[in-house]
């Protein structure tokens, strides 16, 4: 079955610390990959996406993600987090033939302390 | 563009009552998705449409839930009768399948069933 796994459910960091959130997916076919962010009380917003080309993708607010096909992974990174990055982060995968249907991971709640 | 519009933003109702949630997708988008988000179960895809046709409703929890998309600019999600366990935030999202792949989320409807 198609599935998406996020390794960390809760992450607590201090400001300026580096961030890496793991995401792995099942299935070996063509995929489109996304990271969404949900700030407290708000709806999901797209952080970045990967369809093809350079496997290192840069998104908004200094976030980036690297697609490693051999590992079925799409980890999210930020070199220095800010308090305003406190949010829930969702990895999502569109598997081929899905009419843009996304399979979401369970989400990772990030808390950044000043 | 105004983005995905959902109404109402908040709904409080008593158990047994009918609830109708509404969604207006981004103009020109041809895929529409209904999600439910709870602390316990995370983000769940309930149903999605392509060109107003339901493609996959396997995520609809039970017969009390129904969704329609009478035209390209409007969709409803109905719960009848509602139960306390239906309390959640319901998100609608739309995308342009075939040209772009990302989903744009609405602000959500927070439903409380007492």
Short mmCIF file of C-alpha atoms in Angstrom, two decimals:
data_model
loop_
_atom_site.label_atom_id
_atom_site.label_comp_id
_atom_site.label_asym_id
_atom_site.label_seq_id
_atom_site.Cartn_x
_atom_site.Cartn_y
_atom_site.Cartn_z
CA UNK A 1 0.00 0.00 0.00
CA UNK A 2 1.11 3.55 -0.65
CA UNK A 3 2.27 5.22 2.53
CA UNK A 4 4.30 8.13 3.82
CA UNK A 5 6.24 8.02 7.08
CA UNK A 6 7.51 10.93 9.10
CA UNK A 7 10.01 9.81 11.69
CA UNK A 8 9.61 12.50 14.29
CA UNK A 9 6.24 13.41 15.74
CA UNK A 10 7.52 16.16 18.02
CA UNK A 11 10.71 18.18 17.73
CA UNK A 12 11.85 20.87 20.14
CA UNK A 13 14.70 23.18 19.17
CA UNK A 14 16.26 26.41 20.30
CA UNK A 15 16.50 29.33 17.91
CA UNK A 16 19.45 29.12 15.50
CA UNK A 17 19.59 25.34 15.76
CA UNK A 18 19.59 23.32 12.56
CA UNK A 19 16.55 21.34 11.56
CA UNK A 20 16.11 18.12 9.66
CA UNK A 21 12.77 16.35 9.42
CA UNK A 22 12.66 12.91 7.92
CA UNK A 23 10.17 11.66 5.34
CA UNK A 24 10.09 8.29 3.64
CA UNK A 25 7.55 6.86 1.25
CA UNK A 26 6.67 3.45 -0.06
CA UNK A 27 6.47 2.51 -3.74
CA UNK A 28 9.17 2.67 -6.35
CA UNK A 29 7.45 4.45 -9.19
CA UNK A 30 7.30 8.06 -10.27
CA UNK A 31 6.31 10.43 -7.50
CA UNK A 32 5.81 14.12 -6.89
CA UNK A 33 6.89 15.27 -3.44
CA UNK A 34 5.74 18.09 -1.22
CA UNK A 35 6.26 19.64 2.17
CA UNK A 36 3.42 21.62 3.64
CA UNK A 37 3.45 23.73 6.79
CA UNK A 38 0.55 24.50 9.10
CA UNK A 39 1.04 27.39 11.50
CA UNK A 40 -1.06 27.34 14.65
CA UNK A 41 -4.71 27.86 13.82
CA UNK A 42 -4.10 28.17 10.10
CA UNK A 43 -4.50 26.06 7.00
CA UNK A 44 -1.82 24.13 5.19
CA UNK A 45 0.55 26.09 3.00
CA UNK A 46 3.06 24.78 0.51
CA UNK A 47 6.69 25.05 1.59
CA UNK A 48 8.31 23.39 -1.37
CA UNK A 49 7.80 20.74 -4.01
CA UNK A 50 9.78 18.38 -6.17
CA UNK A 51 8.66 17.06 -9.56
CA UNK A 52 11.90 16.43 -11.43
CA UNK A 53 15.39 17.79 -12.03
CA UNK A 54 17.77 18.89 -9.30
CA UNK A 55 17.02 16.71 -6.28
CA UNK A 56 17.89 19.56 -3.93
CA UNK A 57 14.86 21.81 -3.81
CA UNK A 58 14.71 25.22 -2.20
CA UNK A 59 11.47 26.56 -0.82
CA UNK A 60 10.19 29.56 1.04
CA UNK A 61 11.53 30.90 4.32
CA UNK A 62 14.95 29.27 3.93
CA UNK A 63 13.72 25.69 3.82
CA UNK A 64 15.14 23.11 1.49
CA UNK A 65 14.61 19.41 0.88
CA UNK A 66 16.61 16.68 -0.78
CA UNK A 67 15.09 13.88 -2.79
CA UNK A 68 17.09 10.66 -2.54
CA UNK A 69 15.43 8.21 -4.88
CA UNK A 70 17.43 5.20 -3.72
CA UNK A 71 16.27 5.76 -0.16
CA UNK A 72 12.69 6.80 -1.01
CA UNK A 73 13.30 9.86 1.12
CA UNK A 74 12.54 13.56 0.96
CA UNK A 75 13.95 15.14 4.10
CA UNK A 76 13.30 18.75 4.99
CA UNK A 77 16.11 20.94 6.28
CA UNK A 78 16.74 24.43 7.54
CA UNK A 79 20.18 25.53 8.74
CA UNK A 80 18.95 27.94 11.40
CA UNK A 81 15.40 27.91 12.74
CA UNK A 82 13.50 30.85 14.14
CA UNK A 83 10.73 31.06 16.71
CA UNK A 84 8.33 31.83 13.85
CA UNK A 85 9.01 28.38 12.39
CA UNK A 86 6.96 26.84 15.19
CA UNK A 87 4.35 24.88 13.27
CA UNK A 88 3.35 21.43 12.11
CA UNK A 89 5.10 20.11 9.02
CA UNK A 90 3.59 17.56 6.67
CA UNK A 91 5.31 15.55 4.01
CA UNK A 92 3.05 14.55 1.13
CA UNK A 93 3.50 12.33 -1.90
CA UNK A 94 1.55 12.16 -5.12
CA UNK A 95 1.91 8.68 -6.55
CA UNK A 96 1.52 8.27 -10.29
CA UNK A 97 -2.03 8.11 -11.60
CA UNK A 98 -3.54 9.86 -8.62
CA UNK A 99 -5.31 12.92 -10.08
CA UNK A 100 -3.17 15.01 -7.75
CA UNK A 101 -4.26 12.87 -4.81
CA UNK A 102 -1.74 13.33 -2.02
CA UNK A 103 -0.85 10.85 0.66
CA UNK A 104 0.15 12.80 3.76
CA UNK A 105 2.46 11.77 6.54
CA UNK A 106 1.30 12.03 10.12
CA UNK A 107 3.02 15.38 10.56
CA UNK A 108 5.81 16.66 12.79
CA UNK A 109 5.13 19.30 15.40
CA UNK A 110 8.06 21.66 15.70
CA UNK A 111 8.43 23.94 18.69
CA UNK A 112 11.20 26.53 18.57
CA UNK A 113 12.14 28.20 21.82
CA UNK A 114 13.67 31.68 21.89
CA UNK B 1 -7.48 35.12 -6.83
CA UNK B 2 -9.28 34.76 -3.52
CA UNK B 3 -8.00 31.25 -2.93
CA UNK B 4 -10.13 28.36 -1.77
CA UNK B 5 -13.15 29.61 0.14
CA UNK B 6 -14.87 27.59 2.82
CA UNK B 7 -17.96 28.31 4.84
CA UNK B 8 -18.81 28.41 7.60
CA UNK B 9 -15.50 28.89 9.38
CA UNK B 10 -16.93 27.59 12.63
CA UNK B 11 -19.95 25.40 13.22
CA UNK B 12 -21.35 24.25 16.52
CA UNK B 13 -24.26 21.87 16.40
CA UNK B 14 -26.01 19.31 18.50
CA UNK B 15 -25.75 15.62 17.99
CA UNK B 16 -28.28 14.37 15.46
CA UNK B 17 -28.42 17.57 13.47
CA UNK B 18 -27.52 17.84 9.81
CA UNK B 19 -24.36 19.76 8.98
CA UNK B 20 -23.41 21.11 5.56
CA UNK B 21 -19.96 22.40 4.81
CA UNK B 22 -19.29 24.38 1.67
CA UNK B 23 -16.30 24.92 -0.55
CA UNK B 24 -15.54 27.11 -3.51
CA UNK B 25 -12.33 26.01 -5.26
CA UNK B 26 -9.92 28.29 -7.05
CA UNK B 27 -11.36 29.30 -10.40
CA UNK B 28 -10.06 27.05 -13.17
CA UNK B 29 -9.01 24.22 -10.91
CA UNK B 30 -10.39 20.82 -11.87
CA UNK B 31 -9.63 18.67 -8.82
CA UNK B 32 -11.19 19.14 -5.41
CA UNK B 33 -10.39 17.35 -2.17
CA UNK B 34 -12.09 17.13 1.22
CA UNK B 35 -9.95 16.38 4.27
CA UNK B 36 -10.63 15.93 7.97
CA UNK B 37 -8.05 16.79 10.60
CA UNK B 38 -8.13 15.61 14.21
CA UNK B 39 -5.50 15.27 16.88
CA UNK B 40 -5.99 11.52 17.04
CA UNK B 41 -6.04 10.66 13.34
CA UNK B 42 -4.15 13.55 11.75
CA UNK B 43 -5.06 14.62 8.23
CA UNK B 44 -7.38 12.22 6.44
CA UNK B 45 -8.53 12.41 2.82
CA UNK B 46 -12.28 11.86 2.72
CA UNK B 47 -13.13 12.18 -0.96
CA UNK B 48 -11.89 13.85 -4.09
CA UNK B 49 -13.37 14.95 -7.38
CA UNK B 50 -11.94 15.50 -10.82
CA UNK B 51 -14.00 17.55 -13.30
CA UNK B 52 -16.89 17.40 -10.81
CA UNK B 53 -16.90 13.59 -10.78
CA UNK B 54 -16.14 11.73 -7.54
CA UNK B 55 -13.00 9.68 -8.13
CA UNK B 56 -12.37 8.09 -4.76
CA UNK B 57 -14.65 8.20 -1.73
CA UNK B 58 -12.98 5.38 0.15
CA UNK B 59 -12.01 7.77 2.92
CA UNK B 60 -15.59 8.71 3.76
CA UNK B 61 -16.05 7.24 7.23
CA UNK B 62 -19.61 6.01 6.88
CA UNK B 63 -22.93 6.56 5.18
CA UNK B 64 -23.66 9.56 7.33
CA UNK B 65 -21.16 11.45 5.20
CA UNK B 66 -21.91 12.51 1.65
CA UNK B 67 -20.28 14.95 -0.76
CA UNK B 68 -21.42 16.57 -3.95
CA UNK B 69 -19.93 18.77 -6.60
CA UNK B 70 -22.77 20.06 -8.76
CA UNK B 71 -20.50 22.34 -10.76
CA UNK B 72 -16.88 23.38 -11.09
CA UNK B 73 -17.16 26.17 -8.57
CA UNK B 74 -18.98 24.58 -5.66
CA UNK B 75 -18.86 21.51 -3.47
CA UNK B 76 -20.60 20.44 -0.28
CA UNK B 77 -19.83 17.93 2.43
CA UNK B 78 -22.85 16.85 4.42
CA UNK B 79 -23.03 14.95 7.66
CA UNK B 80 -26.42 13.59 8.61
CA UNK B 81 -26.95 12.87 11.43
CA UNK B 82 -23.91 14.38 13.11
CA UNK B 83 -22.20 12.77 16.09
CA UNK B 84 -19.69 14.13 18.64
CA UNK B 85 -16.91 12.05 17.09
CA UNK B 86 -17.33 14.07 13.88
CA UNK B 87 -15.86 17.08 15.65
CA UNK B 88 -12.80 18.10 13.64
CA UNK B 89 -11.46 20.66 11.24
CA UNK B 90 -12.58 19.99 7.71
CA UNK B 91 -10.38 21.31 4.91
CA UNK B 92 -11.16 21.67 1.26
CA UNK B 93 -8.33 21.87 -1.27
CA UNK B 94 -8.19 22.30 -5.02
CA UNK B 95 -5.63 21.76 -7.74
CA UNK B 96 -5.20 21.96 -11.48
CA UNK B 97 -4.59 18.40 -12.49
CA UNK B 98 -2.58 18.05 -15.65
CA UNK B 99 -0.80 21.38 -15.41
CA UNK B 100 0.25 21.79 -11.84
CA UNK B 101 0.32 19.34 -9.01
CA UNK B 102 0.14 21.23 -5.78
CA UNK B 103 -3.02 21.47 -3.77
CA UNK B 104 -4.20 24.78 -2.39
CA UNK B 105 -5.97 24.53 0.91
CA UNK B 106 -8.85 26.54 2.23
CA UNK B 107 -8.97 27.98 5.76
CA UNK B 108 -11.01 25.05 7.05
CA UNK B 109 -14.28 24.67 8.94
CA UNK B 110 -13.99 23.87 12.62
CA UNK B 111 -16.95 21.63 13.48
CA UNK B 112 -17.99 20.96 17.04
CA UNK B 113 -20.79 18.50 17.67
CA UNK B 114 -22.10 18.53 21.23
#
